[in-house]
Each structure stands twice: as C-alpha cells, then as structure tokens.
CSV table of C-alpha atoms in Angstrom, one decimal:
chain,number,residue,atom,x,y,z
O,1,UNK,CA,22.0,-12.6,35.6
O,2,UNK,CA,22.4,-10.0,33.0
O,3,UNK,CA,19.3,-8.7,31.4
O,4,UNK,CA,18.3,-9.9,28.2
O,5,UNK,CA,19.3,-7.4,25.1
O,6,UNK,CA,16.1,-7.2,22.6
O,7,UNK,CA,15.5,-5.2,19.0
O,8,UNK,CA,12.1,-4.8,17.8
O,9,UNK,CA,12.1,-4.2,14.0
O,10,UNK,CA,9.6,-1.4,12.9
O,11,UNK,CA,8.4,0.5,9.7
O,12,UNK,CA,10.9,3.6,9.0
O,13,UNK,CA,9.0,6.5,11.0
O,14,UNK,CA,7.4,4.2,14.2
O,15,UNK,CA,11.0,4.2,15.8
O,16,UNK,CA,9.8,6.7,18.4
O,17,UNK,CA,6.2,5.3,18.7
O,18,UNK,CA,7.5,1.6,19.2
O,19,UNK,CA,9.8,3.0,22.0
O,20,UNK,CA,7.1,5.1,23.7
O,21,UNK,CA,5.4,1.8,23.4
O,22,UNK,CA,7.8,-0.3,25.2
O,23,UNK,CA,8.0,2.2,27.8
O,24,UNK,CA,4.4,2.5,28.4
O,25,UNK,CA,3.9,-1.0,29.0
O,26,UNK,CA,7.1,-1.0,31.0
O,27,UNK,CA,8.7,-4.0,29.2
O,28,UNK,CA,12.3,-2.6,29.5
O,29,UNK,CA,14.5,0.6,29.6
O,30,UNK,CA,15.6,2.0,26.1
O,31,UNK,CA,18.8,1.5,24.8
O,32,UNK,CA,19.2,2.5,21.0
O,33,UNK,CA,16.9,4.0,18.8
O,34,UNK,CA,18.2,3.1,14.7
O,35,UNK,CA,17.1,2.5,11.1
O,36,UNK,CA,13.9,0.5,11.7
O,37,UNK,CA,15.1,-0.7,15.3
O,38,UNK,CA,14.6,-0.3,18.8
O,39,UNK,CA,16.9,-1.4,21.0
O,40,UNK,CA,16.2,-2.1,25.0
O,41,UNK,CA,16.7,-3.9,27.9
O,42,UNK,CA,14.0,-6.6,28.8
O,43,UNK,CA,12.6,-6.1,32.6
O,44,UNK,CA,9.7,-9.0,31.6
O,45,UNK,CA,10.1,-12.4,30.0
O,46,UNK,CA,11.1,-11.5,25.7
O,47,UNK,CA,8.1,-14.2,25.2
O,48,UNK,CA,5.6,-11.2,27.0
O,49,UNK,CA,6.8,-8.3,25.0
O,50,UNK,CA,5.9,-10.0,21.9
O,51,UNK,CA,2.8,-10.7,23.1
O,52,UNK,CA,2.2,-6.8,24.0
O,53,UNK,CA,4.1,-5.1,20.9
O,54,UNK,CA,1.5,-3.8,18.5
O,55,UNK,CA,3.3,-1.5,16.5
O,56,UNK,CA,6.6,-3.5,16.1
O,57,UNK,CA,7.3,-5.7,12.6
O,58,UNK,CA,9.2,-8.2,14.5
O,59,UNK,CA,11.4,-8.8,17.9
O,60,UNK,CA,14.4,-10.4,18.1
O,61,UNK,CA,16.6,-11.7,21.1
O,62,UNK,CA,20.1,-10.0,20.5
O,63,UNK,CA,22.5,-13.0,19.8
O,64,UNK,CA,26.1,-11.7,18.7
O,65,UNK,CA,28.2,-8.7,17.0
O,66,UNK,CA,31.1,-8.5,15.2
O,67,UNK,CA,31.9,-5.5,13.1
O,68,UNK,CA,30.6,-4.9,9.2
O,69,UNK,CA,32.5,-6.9,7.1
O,70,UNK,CA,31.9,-4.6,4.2
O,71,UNK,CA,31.3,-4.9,0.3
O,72,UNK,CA,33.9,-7.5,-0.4
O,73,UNK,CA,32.6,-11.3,-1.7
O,74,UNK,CA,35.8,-12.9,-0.6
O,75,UNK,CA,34.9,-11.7,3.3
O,76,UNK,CA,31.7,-13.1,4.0
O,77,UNK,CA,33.2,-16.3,4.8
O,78,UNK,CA,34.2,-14.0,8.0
O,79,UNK,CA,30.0,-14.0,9.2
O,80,UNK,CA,30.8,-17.6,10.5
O,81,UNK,CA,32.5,-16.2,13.9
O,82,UNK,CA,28.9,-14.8,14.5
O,83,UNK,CA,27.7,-18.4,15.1
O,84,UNK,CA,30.8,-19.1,17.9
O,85,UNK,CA,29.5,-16.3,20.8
O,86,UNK,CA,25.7,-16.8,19.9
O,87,UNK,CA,24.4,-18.5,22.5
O,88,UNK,CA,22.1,-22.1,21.4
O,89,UNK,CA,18.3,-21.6,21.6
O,90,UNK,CA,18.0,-24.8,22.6
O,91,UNK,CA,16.1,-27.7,20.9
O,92,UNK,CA,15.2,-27.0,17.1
O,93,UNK,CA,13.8,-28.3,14.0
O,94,UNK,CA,15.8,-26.0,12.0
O,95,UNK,CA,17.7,-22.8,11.5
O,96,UNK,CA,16.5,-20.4,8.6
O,97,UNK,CA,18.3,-16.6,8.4
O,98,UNK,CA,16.8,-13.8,6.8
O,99,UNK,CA,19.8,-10.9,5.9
O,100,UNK,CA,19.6,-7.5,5.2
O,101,UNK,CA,22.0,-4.6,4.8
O,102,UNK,CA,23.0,-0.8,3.9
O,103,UNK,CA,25.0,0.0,1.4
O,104,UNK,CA,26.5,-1.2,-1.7
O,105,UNK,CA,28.1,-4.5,-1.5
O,106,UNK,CA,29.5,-7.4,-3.8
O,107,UNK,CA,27.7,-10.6,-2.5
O,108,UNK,CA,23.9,-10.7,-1.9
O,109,UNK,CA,21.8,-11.4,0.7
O,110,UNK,CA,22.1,-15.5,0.2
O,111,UNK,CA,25.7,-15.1,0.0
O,112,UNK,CA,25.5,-13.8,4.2
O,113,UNK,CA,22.6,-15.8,5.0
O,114,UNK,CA,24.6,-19.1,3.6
O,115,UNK,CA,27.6,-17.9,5.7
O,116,UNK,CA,25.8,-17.4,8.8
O,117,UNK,CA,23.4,-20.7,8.8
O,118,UNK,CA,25.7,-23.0,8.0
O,119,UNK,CA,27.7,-22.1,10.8
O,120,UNK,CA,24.6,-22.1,13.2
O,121,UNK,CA,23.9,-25.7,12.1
O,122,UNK,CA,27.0,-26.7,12.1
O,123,UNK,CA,27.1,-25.6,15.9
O,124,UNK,CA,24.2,-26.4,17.0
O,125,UNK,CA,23.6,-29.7,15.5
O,126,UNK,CA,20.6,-29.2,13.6
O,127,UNK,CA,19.3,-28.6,9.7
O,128,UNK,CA,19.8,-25.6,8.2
O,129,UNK,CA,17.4,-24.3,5.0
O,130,UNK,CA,18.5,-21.6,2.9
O,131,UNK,CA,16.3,-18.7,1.7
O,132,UNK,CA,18.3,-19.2,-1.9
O,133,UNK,CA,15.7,-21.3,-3.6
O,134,UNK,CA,12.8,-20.2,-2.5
O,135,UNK,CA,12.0,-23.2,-0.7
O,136,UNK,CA,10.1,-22.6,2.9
O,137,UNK,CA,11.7,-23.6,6.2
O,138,UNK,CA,9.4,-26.6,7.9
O,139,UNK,CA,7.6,-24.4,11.2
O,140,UNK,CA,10.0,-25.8,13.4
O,141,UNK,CA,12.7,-24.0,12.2
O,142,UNK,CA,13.9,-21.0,14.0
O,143,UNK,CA,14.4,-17.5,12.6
O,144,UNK,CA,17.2,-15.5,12.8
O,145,UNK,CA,18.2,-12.5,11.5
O,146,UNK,CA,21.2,-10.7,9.9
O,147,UNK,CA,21.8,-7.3,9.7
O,148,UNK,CA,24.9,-5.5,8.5
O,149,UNK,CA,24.7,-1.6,8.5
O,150,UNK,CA,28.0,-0.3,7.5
O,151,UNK,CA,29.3,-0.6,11.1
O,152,UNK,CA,28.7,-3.3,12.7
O,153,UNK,CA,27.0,-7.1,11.7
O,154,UNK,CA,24.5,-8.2,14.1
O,155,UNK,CA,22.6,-11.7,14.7
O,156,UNK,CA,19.8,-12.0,16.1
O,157,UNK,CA,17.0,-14.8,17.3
O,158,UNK,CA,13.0,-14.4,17.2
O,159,UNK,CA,11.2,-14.2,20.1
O,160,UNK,CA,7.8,-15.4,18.4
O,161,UNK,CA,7.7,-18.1,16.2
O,162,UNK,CA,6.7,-15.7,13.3
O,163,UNK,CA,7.0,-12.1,12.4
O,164,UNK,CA,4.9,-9.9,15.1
O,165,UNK,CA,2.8,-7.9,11.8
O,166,UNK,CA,1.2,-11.0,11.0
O,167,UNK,CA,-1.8,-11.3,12.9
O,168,UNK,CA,-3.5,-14.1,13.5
O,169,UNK,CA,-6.7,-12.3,12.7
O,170,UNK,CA,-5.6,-11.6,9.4
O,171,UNK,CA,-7.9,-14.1,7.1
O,172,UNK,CA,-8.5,-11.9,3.8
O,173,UNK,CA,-6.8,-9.2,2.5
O,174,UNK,CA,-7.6,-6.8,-0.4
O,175,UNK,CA,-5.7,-4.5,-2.1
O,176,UNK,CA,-4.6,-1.3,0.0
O,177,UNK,CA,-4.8,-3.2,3.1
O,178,UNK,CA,-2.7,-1.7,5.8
O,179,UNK,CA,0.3,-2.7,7.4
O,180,UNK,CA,-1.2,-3.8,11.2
O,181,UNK,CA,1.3,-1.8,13.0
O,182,UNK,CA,0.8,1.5,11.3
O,183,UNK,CA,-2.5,0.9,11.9
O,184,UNK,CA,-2.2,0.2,15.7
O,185,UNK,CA,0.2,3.4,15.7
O,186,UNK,CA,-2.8,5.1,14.5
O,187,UNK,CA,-5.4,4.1,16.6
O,188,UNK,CA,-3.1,4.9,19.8
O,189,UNK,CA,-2.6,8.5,18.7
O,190,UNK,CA,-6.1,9.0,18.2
O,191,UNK,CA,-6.5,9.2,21.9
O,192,UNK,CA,-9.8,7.0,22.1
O,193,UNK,CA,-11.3,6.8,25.4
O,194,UNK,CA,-14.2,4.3,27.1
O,195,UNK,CA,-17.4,4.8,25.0
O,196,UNK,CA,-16.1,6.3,22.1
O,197,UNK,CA,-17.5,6.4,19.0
O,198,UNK,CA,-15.0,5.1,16.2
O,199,UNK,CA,-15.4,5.3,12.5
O,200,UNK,CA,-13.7,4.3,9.4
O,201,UNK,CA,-15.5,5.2,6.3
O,202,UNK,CA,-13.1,3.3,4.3
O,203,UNK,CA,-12.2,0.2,6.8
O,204,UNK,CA,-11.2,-1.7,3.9
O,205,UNK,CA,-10.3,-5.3,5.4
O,206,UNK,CA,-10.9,-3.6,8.9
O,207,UNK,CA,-7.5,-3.4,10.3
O,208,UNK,CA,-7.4,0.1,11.6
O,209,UNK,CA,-10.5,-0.4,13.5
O,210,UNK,CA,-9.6,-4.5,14.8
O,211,UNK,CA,-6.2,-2.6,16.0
O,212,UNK,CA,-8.2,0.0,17.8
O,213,UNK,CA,-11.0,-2.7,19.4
O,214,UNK,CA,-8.0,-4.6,20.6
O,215,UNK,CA,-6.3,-1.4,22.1
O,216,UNK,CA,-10.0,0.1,23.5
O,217,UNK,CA,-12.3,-2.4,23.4
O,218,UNK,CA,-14.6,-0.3,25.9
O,219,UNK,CA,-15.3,1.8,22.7
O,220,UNK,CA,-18.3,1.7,19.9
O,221,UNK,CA,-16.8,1.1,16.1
O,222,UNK,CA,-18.1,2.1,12.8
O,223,UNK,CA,-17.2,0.9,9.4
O,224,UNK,CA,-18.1,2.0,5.8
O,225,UNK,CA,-16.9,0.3,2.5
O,226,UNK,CA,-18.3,1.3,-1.0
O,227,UNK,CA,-17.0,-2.4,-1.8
O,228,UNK,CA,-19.2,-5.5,-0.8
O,229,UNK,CA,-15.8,-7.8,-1.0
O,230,UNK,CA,-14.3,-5.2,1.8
O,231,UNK,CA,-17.0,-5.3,3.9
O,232,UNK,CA,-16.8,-9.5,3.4
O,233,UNK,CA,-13.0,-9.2,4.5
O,234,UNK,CA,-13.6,-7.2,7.7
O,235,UNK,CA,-16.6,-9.3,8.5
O,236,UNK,CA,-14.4,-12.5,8.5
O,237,UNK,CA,-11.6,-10.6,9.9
O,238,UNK,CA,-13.5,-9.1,12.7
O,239,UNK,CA,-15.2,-12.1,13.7
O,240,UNK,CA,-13.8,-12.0,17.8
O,241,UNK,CA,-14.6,-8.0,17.7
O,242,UNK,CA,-18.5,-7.9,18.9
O,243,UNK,CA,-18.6,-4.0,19.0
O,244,UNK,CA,-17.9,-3.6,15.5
O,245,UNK,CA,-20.8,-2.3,13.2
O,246,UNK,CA,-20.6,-2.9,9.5
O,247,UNK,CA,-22.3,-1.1,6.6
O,248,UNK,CA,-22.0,-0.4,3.0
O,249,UNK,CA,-21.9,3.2,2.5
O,250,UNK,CA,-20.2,6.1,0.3
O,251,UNK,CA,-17.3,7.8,2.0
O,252,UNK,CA,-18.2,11.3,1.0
O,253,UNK,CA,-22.1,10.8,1.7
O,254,UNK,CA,-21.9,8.9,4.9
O,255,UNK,CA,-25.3,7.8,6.0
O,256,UNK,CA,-24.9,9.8,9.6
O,257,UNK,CA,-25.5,12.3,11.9
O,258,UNK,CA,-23.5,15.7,12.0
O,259,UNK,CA,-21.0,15.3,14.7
O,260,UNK,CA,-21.6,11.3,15.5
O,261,UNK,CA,-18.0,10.6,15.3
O,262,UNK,CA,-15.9,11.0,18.8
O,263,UNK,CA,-12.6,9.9,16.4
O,264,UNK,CA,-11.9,8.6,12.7
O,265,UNK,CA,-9.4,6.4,11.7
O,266,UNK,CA,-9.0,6.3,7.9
O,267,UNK,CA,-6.6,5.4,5.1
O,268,UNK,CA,-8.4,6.3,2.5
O,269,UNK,CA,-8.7,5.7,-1.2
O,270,UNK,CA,-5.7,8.5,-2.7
O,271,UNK,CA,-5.6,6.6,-5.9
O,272,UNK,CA,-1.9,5.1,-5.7
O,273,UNK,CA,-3.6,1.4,-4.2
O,274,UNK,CA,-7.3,1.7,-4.9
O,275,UNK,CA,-9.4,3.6,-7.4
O,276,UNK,CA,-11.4,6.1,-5.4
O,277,UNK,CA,-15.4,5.3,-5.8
O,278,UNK,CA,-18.9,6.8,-5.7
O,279,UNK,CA,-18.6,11.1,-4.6
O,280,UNK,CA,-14.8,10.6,-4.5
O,281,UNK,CA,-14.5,9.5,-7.7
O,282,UNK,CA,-15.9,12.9,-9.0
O,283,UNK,CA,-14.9,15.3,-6.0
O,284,UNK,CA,-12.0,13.9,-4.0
O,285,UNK,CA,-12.0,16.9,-1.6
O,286,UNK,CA,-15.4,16.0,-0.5
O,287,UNK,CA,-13.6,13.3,1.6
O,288,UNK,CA,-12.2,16.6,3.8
O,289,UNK,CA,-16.1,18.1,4.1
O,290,UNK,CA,-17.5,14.6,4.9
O,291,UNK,CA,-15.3,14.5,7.4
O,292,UNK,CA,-15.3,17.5,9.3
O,293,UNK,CA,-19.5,16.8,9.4
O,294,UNK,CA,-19.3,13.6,11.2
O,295,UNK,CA,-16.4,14.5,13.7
O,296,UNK,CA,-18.0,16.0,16.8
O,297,UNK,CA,-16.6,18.8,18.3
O,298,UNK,CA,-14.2,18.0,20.8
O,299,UNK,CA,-13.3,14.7,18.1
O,300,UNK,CA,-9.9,14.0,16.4
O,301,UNK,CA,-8.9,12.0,13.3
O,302,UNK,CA,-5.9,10.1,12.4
O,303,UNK,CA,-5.4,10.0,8.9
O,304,UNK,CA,-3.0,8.1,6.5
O,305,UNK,CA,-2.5,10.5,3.6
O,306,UNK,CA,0.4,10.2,0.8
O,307,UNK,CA,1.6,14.0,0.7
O,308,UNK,CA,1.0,16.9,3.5
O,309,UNK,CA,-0.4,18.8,0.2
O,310,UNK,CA,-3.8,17.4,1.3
O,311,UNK,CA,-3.8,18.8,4.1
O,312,UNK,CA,-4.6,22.5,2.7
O,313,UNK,CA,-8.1,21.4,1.6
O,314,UNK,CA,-8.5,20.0,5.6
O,315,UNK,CA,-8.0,22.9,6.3
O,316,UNK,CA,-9.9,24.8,4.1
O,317,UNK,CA,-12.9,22.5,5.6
O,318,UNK,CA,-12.0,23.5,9.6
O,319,UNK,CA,-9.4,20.7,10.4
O,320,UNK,CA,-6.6,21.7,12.2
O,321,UNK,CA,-3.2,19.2,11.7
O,322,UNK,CA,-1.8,18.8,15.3
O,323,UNK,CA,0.7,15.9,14.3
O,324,UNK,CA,2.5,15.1,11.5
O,325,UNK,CA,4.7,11.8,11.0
O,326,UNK,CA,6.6,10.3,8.0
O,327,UNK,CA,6.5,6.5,7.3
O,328,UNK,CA,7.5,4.7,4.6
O,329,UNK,CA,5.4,2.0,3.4
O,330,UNK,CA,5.9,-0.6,0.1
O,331,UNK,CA,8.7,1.6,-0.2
O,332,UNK,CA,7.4,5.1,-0.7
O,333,UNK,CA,6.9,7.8,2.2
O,334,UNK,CA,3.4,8.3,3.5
O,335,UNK,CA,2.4,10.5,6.2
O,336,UNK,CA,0.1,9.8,9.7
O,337,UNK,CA,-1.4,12.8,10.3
O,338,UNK,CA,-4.2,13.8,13.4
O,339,UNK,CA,-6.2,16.7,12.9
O,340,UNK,CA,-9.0,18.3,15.1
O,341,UNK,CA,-11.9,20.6,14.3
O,342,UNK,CA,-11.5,23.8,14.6
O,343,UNK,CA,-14.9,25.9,16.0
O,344,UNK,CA,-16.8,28.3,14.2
O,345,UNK,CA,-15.6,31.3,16.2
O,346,UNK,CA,-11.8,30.5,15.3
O,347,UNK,CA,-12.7,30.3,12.1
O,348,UNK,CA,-14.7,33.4,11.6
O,349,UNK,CA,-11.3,35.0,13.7
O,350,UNK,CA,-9.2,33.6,11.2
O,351,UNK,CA,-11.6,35.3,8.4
C-alpha cells in the first residue's frame, strides 16, 4: 500500500522549521517544500502527526490534482473533476471547503469552493455547506481544502477535526497574542534544556511559555505582564502547566537577579499591537539593557521583533544576533531573532 501523501500548512517563513520538525519526530520523508506548505510522505498514522506538529497551521491528507484552471469565471465549472479521483473519507455529517489561491483571477473564492463541494456531496452522498454566507458548518462536517497556485489545483482532506493553531488551551486572548506555532518555533530554537530557567517579561496570554512547557516541561518558567488582565489570561490559559510562575512586573525593571535567566522568550510590546507601558513607555531601548541583565552568561533569547533595525541597540547592550528569520504575521513581515550575550572581554576587544 502506497504511503499516504500529507501537506502541513504553515506561516510564510516556518517552511524549513515545520520540515526540520517532521523529520525530527520521524513522521515521514520530505517531499516539497512551497508557499506556506510542506509536503511529505507519512511513515506514521496522519492522525499521529497532527497530534505531534507544533509549529504547523494545519495538515491535510493529499486528495486529488488537476492543473490551475486559471483567471477565467466561465472555467471553474472544470474544479468538479477534482471530486471524481478523490478518494471518500468515509462517513460524514458534511463537507465544507475552504479555497485559496495566487494570482489575479475573475471568480472568488466561493465561486471554487461552490464548484468543488458540490461535487463532493454530490459524490459522496452527503450535505454540503458553503462558506458564501457566512453560515458555520455543523462539527460534523469535514474540511477540505482548495488551493490553486498558478500551476496546479490541489484538494485536500483534514487530518484533525479543526485547524492544528487552535489549541485547545487557548481560553482568553488579548490583543497581540501570538500565533501558537510561531511561538512553538520559538521556544524550539531557544535550545532549552532540563532545569532551565525560562522567562517572558511580556507573556501576554502565556503562549510562548505554554508552547515551551509543552516542548520542555523538565524546565522552570517565568512570566511578567505590566497588565493584570494578561496575567488573568495566562493564568486561565496555563491552568495544566504546574511549573509556570506568574507575576506582575515592569519589563524594563524586572524584579530579578543579574543573570537568573538560562533563556527568554519574548514578543514584546513594539507598539504596532500593544501600547508599550511603565519604563518602555519612556525608554523603549531599556527593554535591550533589561535584558542582557537577566540572561546569564551562557543564556540565549528568542525574540519576535518587527524590523532587524532593533537589533543595533542589542547590540549596543552586548547581544550578539546568531539567527535571523522572516515571518509574516496578520499580513506584515516580522522577524524571529536569537541572540546570545557576548562577555566582557569580547567586548572590551571589540572597543
């Protein structure tokens, strides 16, 4: 029996992090690497993957291909011959599609989704609820997913019965909270080992340091929020993660110890989300200072910064940038950056 085809959907950026991913957990041997995909061959069950994935959106059972059908309204009648070679999923309450594609075309997104589930149904015997009004599918429906990149159209099934970036943990929100697989990308290039000690002196609803507790949970973590309704989200977020210490506390006056931080994980107030508070309000570089005063000296931080400008005042404060990755988020790039400190006796070289 032939292997099963999968595509895990990620942020534009993760592409190579989500296959170093899949090859770490040795879930099955890389095919394609494209726009916001990853393409491999399954050696486990697709229902274990999804389970494992941390820093994909979504992951998909490869169903059927045909090529592009390009900008025309009068072709997308031709998406139908997608629903003849994909193969039933067995059993449903429901198909719902969900299309996306490059380029400039004539028809929108409906227009394919339309064409494409009502040729499922039609197949398959079952309901089929369109995207078009607005109306949700019932949970029993099944998600597929369209995708036309100027080449080729391809369908696809979900594995899970919902998107893989919507974690079950995730009970509150506030504004600025980030995406959950750019923050497990994060805490996995951080490096954290066994008895660690993680901070975040912005956590925010606590997603960068829930992703890391669930990646290390033999490490200690560390959160600071200026804002008492932050610190309520992580608290209620965090519930299952015992190692997790809360407190309220100024980002740029941290109430610690020089060097008491083995790694930071931060995405931190720039001002495009949330209004910078307390000492970064009135200095914003004194985040940099903070910073290199809590990190010990063997320690590294991962950093979600909007524009590698920044990085000249971490520098400036004895933060060396070893890593630099683009990622585009709400639809504007943003950059993952990991810095380590740099001694006293480089420094005074460099002088």
């Amino acid at each position: 029996m032939t292997a099963a085809r999968l595509v895990a959907r990620c942020v534009r950026g993760l592409e190579p992090t989500l296959a170093a991913e899949v090859l770490r957990h040795e879930l099955g041997t890389i095919l394609h690497l494209g726009h916001r995909e990853v393409h491999f061959r399954a050696r486990r069950p697709p229902e274990e993957a999804a389970l494992t994935l941390r820093t994909a959106d979504d992951l998909f059972l490869l169903a059927a291909r045909m090529p592009d059908i390009g900008p025309a309204k009068a072709d997308v009648g031709r998406l139908a011959a997608l629903a003849d070679t994909a193969a039933p999923p067995g059993p449903v309450g429901g198909i719902e599609v969900s299309a996306s594609f490059l380029g400039r075309r004539n028809y929108n997104r409906y227009d394919a989704e339309d064409a494409v589930g009502r040729a499922l149904a039609g197949r398959l015997g079952t309901p089929y609820h369109s995207r078009r009004g607005g109306t949700a599918p019932p949970p029993s429906a099944r998600g597929w997913r369209l995708i036309l990149d100027g080449t080729t159209a391809t369908l696809m099934l979900r594995v899970a019965d919902r998107p893989l970036h919507r974690r079950p943990y995730k009970h509150l929100t506030i504004p600025g909270t980030l995406h959950p697989p750019v923050a497990a990308a994060m805490a996995h290039l951080a490096g954290i080992q066994p008895g660690h000690t993680v901070l975040d002196p912005c956590c925010g609803a606590g997603t960068l340091l829930i992703e890391a507790a669930h990646l290390h949970p033999d490490a200690r973590f560390q959160g600071f929020d200026n804002d008492p309704a932050a610190l309520q989200a992580t608290r209620t977020n965090a519930e299952g993660v015992p190692a997790l210490r809360l407190r309220r506390g100024d980002a740029g006056a941290l109430p610690l110890k020089a060097a008491s931080a083995d790694r930071v994980l931060c995405n931190p107030p720039w001002g495009a989300q949330v209004t910078p508070s307390g000492t970064l309000a009135r200095d914003p570089a004194r985040w940099w200072a903070e910073l290199s005063r809590v990190l010990t000296p063997e320690g590294t931080a991962v950093v979600l910064i909007p524009d590698p400008d920044a990085l000249t005042t971490a520098i400036a404060n004895g933060l060396t940038p070893v890593h630099l990755q683009q990622v585009r988020l709400s639809g504007a790039h943003s950059h993952i950056v990991r810095l380590t400190r740099v001694s006293r006796l480089t420094r005074s070289r460099r002088r």
